[in-house]
XYZ file of C-alpha atoms in Angstrom:
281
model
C -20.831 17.647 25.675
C -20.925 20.532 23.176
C -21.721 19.181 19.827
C -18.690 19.793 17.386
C -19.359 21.273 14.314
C -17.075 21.852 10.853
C -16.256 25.499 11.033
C -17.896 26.582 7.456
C -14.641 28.698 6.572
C -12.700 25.453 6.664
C -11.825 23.458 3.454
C -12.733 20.275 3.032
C -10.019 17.664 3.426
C -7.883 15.142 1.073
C -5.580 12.617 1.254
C -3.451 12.853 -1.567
C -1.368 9.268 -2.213
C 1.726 9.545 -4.086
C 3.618 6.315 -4.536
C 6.878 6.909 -6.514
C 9.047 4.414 -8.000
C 12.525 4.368 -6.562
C 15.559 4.007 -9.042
C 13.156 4.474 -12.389
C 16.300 5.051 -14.277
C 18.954 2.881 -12.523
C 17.161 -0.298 -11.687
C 14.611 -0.324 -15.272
C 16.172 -1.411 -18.235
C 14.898 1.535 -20.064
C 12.669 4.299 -20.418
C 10.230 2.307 -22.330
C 10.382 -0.461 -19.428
C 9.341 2.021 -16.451
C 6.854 3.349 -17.970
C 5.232 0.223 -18.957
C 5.792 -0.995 -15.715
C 3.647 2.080 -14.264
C 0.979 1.274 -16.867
C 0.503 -2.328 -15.363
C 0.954 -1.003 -12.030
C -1.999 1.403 -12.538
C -4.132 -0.867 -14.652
C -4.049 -3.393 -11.701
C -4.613 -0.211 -9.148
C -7.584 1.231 -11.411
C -9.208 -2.418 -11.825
C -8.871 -3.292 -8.143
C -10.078 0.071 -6.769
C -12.869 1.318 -9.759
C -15.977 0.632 -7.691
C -14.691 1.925 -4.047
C -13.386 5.146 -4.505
C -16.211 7.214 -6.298
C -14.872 8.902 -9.515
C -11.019 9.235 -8.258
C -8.751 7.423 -10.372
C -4.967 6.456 -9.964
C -3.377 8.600 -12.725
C 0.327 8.255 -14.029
C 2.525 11.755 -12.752
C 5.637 12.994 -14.144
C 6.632 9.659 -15.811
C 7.551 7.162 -12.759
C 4.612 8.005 -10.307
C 1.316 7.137 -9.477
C -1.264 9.838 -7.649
C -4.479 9.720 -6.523
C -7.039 12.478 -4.694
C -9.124 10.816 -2.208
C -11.849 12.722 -0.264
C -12.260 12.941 3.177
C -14.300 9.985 4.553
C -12.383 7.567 2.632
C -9.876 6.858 5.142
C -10.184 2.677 5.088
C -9.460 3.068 1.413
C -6.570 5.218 1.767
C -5.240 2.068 4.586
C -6.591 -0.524 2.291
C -4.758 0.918 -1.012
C -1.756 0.541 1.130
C -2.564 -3.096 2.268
C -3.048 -4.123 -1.943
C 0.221 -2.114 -2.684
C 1.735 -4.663 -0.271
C 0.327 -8.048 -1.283
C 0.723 -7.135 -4.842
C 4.128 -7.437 -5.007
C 4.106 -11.304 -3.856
C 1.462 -12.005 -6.724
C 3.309 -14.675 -9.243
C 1.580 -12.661 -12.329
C 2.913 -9.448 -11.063
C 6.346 -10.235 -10.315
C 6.867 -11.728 -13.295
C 5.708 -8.842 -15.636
C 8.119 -6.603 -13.697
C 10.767 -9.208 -13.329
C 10.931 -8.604 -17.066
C 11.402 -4.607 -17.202
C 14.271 -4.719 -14.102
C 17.358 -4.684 -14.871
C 19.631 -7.774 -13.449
C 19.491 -8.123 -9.696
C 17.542 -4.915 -9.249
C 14.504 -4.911 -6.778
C 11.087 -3.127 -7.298
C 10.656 -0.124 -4.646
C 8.841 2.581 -4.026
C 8.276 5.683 -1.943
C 4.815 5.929 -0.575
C 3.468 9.523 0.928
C 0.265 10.401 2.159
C -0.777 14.112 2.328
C -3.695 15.397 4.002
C -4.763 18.879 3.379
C -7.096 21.092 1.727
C -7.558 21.227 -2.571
C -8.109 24.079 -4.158
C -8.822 23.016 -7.604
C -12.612 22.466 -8.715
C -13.670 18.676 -7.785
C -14.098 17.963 -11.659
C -10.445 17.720 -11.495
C -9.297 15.939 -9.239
C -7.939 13.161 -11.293
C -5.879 16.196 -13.302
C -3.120 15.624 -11.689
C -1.258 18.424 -13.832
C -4.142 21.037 -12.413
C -4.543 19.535 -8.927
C -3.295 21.520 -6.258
C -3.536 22.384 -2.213
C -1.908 21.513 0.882
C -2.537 18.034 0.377
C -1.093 17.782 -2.767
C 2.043 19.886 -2.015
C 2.351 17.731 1.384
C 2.026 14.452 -0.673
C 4.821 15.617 -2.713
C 6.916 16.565 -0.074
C 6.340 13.358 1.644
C 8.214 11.844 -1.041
C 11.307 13.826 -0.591
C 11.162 12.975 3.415
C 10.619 9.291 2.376
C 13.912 9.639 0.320
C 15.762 11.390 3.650
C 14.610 8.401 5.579
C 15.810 5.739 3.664
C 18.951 7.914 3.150
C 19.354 7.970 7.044
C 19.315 11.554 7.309
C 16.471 11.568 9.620
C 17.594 8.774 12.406
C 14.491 9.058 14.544
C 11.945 8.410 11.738
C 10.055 5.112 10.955
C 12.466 3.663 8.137
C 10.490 0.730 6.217
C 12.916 -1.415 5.311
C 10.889 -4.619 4.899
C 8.504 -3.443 3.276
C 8.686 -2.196 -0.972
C 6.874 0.898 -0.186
C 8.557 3.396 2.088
C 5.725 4.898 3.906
C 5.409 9.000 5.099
C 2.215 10.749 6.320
C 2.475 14.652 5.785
C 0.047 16.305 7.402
C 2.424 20.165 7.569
C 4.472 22.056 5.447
C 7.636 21.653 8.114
C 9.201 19.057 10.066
C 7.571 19.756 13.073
C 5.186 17.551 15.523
C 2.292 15.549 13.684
C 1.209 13.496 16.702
C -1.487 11.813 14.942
C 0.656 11.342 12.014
C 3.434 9.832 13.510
C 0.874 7.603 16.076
C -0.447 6.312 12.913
C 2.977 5.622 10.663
C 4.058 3.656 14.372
C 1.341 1.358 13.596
C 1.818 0.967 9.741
C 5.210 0.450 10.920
C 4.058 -2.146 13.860
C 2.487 -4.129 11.531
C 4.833 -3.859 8.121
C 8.030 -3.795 10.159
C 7.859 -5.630 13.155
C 4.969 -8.602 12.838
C 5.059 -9.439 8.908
C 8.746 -9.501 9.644
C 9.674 -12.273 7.334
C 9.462 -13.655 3.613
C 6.861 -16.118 5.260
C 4.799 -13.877 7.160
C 4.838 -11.602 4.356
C 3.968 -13.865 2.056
C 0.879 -15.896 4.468
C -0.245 -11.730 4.551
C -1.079 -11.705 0.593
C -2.697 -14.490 0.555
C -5.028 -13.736 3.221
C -5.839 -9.911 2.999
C -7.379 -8.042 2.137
C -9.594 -10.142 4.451
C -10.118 -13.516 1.748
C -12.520 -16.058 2.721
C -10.388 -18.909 1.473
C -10.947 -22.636 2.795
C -7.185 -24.646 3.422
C -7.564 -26.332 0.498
C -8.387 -23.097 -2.225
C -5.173 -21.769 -0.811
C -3.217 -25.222 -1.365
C -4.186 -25.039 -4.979
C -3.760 -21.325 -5.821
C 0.388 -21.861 -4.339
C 0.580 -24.617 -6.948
C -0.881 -23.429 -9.525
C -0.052 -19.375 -9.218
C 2.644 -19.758 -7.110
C 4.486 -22.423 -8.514
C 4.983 -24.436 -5.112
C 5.790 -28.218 -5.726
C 4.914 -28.848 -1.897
C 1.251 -28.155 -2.360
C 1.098 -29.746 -5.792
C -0.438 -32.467 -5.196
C -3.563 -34.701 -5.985
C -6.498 -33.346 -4.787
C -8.510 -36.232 -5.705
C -6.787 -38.000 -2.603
C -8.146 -37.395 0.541
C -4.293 -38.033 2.513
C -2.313 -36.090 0.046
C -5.382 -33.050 0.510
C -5.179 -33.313 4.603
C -1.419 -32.806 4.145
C -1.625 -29.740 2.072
C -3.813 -28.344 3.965
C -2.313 -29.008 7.170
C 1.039 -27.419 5.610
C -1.168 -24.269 4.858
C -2.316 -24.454 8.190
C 1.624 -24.163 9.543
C 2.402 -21.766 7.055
C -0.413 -19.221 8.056
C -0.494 -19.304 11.608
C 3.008 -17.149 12.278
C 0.343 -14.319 10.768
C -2.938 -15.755 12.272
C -1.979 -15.965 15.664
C -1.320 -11.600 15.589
C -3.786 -8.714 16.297
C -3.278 -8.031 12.644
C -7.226 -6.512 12.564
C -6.530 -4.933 15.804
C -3.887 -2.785 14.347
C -5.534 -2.577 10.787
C -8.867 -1.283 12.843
C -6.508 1.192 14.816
C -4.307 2.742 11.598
C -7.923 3.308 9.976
C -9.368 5.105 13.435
C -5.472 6.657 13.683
C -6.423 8.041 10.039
C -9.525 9.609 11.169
C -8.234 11.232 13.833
C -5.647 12.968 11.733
C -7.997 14.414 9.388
C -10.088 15.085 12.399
C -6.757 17.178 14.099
C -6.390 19.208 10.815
C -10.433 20.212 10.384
């Protein structure tokens, strides 16, 4: 087989996240409340992510957005910054700081594009995201405004995340045209996000396990009573019935989520990831 070599005329590639908070100035009680809603949301992005990504940052954009310019390579990140995105949102300490800046029976939502492309600012500014430009940039953007047709059903044959806060689009052209890979790969976010973690339960038994936490029965028991503010698992731990019947209720609770190929399909949107970056070099 004939080796396969990058073509040395070829730009690297990026993925470019933009995640874009839907209804900034309809469902936010004010100006002030968005945008210390995105500070929290990137302080908690920023802390989680610091040691993973090398010297990219998540950096506030145009007042209710968050971007980040990821370089090639770091495709499990790109999956796994969607994954935290997702269990974030059922954290008791996060929901209540942004119960406080909605406005009255609003919910928290967000368009989430991915754009893969070339950069053609200098790598020291990556994390300028008023300097930072290329096809990945301009296709992360755009991704936003085909997010926004989707949920809008004006594009009926599209993967329309419903479920799930963030509404999900990989751009990987400049058009509307076929992006096998692309599409392959939002099937399986939308496999997963959509389909399997299909209810409030499943959703929930998702964030407490992933990313991938090696927490006994019990540790889980405690952190719904104490974080989550469940009176079922609040109970005395000292007592060796009470703790078998916590942890057999964790047990119940999990195993909608356990029992699916959930790191079959996380293991394929990573490889599907690869593989578009791979179609575009």
């Amino acid at each position: 087989m004939k080796n396969m070599v990058r073509n040395p005329n070829k730009k690297p590639l990026y993925f470019t996240i933009l995640i874009d908070l839907k209804g900034s100035r309809t469902n936010f009680k004010s100006q002030a409340a968005t945008s210390e809603f995105i500070a929290y949301f990137l302080q908690q992005l920023n802390g989680t992510f610091i040691s993973r990504l090398g010297d990219a940052r998540f950096n506030q954009k145009d007042g209710d957005a968050i971007m980040i310019v990821l370089q090639e390579g770091m495709e499990e990140q790109v999956f796994k910054i969607y994954q935290f995105c997702n269990s974030l949102v059922y954290r008791p300490k996060f929901k209540e700081f942004y119960s406080t800046k909605l406005l009255p029976n609003k919910s928290l939502k967000f368009y989430f594009s991915i754009g893969v492309g070339s950069v053609d600012t200098n790598l020291e500014q990556l994390n300028n995201v008023d300097v930072v430009n290329g096809t990945s940039v301009s296709r992360a953007t755009e991704g936003v405004a085909i997010a926004k047709m989707i949920c809008q059903n004006e594009l009926p044959d599209s993967f329309n995340f419903k479920k799930s806060p963030f509404k999900l689009f990989i751009n990987t052209t400049t058009s509307l045209g076929i992006q096998m890979n692309a599409d392959s790969v939002m099937g399986l976010f939308y496999l997963l996000y959509e389909k399997i973690l299909n209810t409030q339960a499943k959703r929930l038994g998702y964030a407490l396990l992933y990313p991938e936490r090696k927490m006994s029965n019990i540790d889980l028991a405690r952190e719904l009573a104490t974080e989550y503010k469940k009176p079922a698992y609040d109970v005395n731990y000292e007592d060796a019935t009470q703790r078998a019947q916590v942890s057999s209720k964790v047990s119940v609770m999990l195993s909608p989520v356990k029992k699916e190929p959930i790191e079959t399909i996380q293991n394929a949107i990573v490889n599907g990831l690869v593989n578009v970056r791979k179609e575009l070099s």
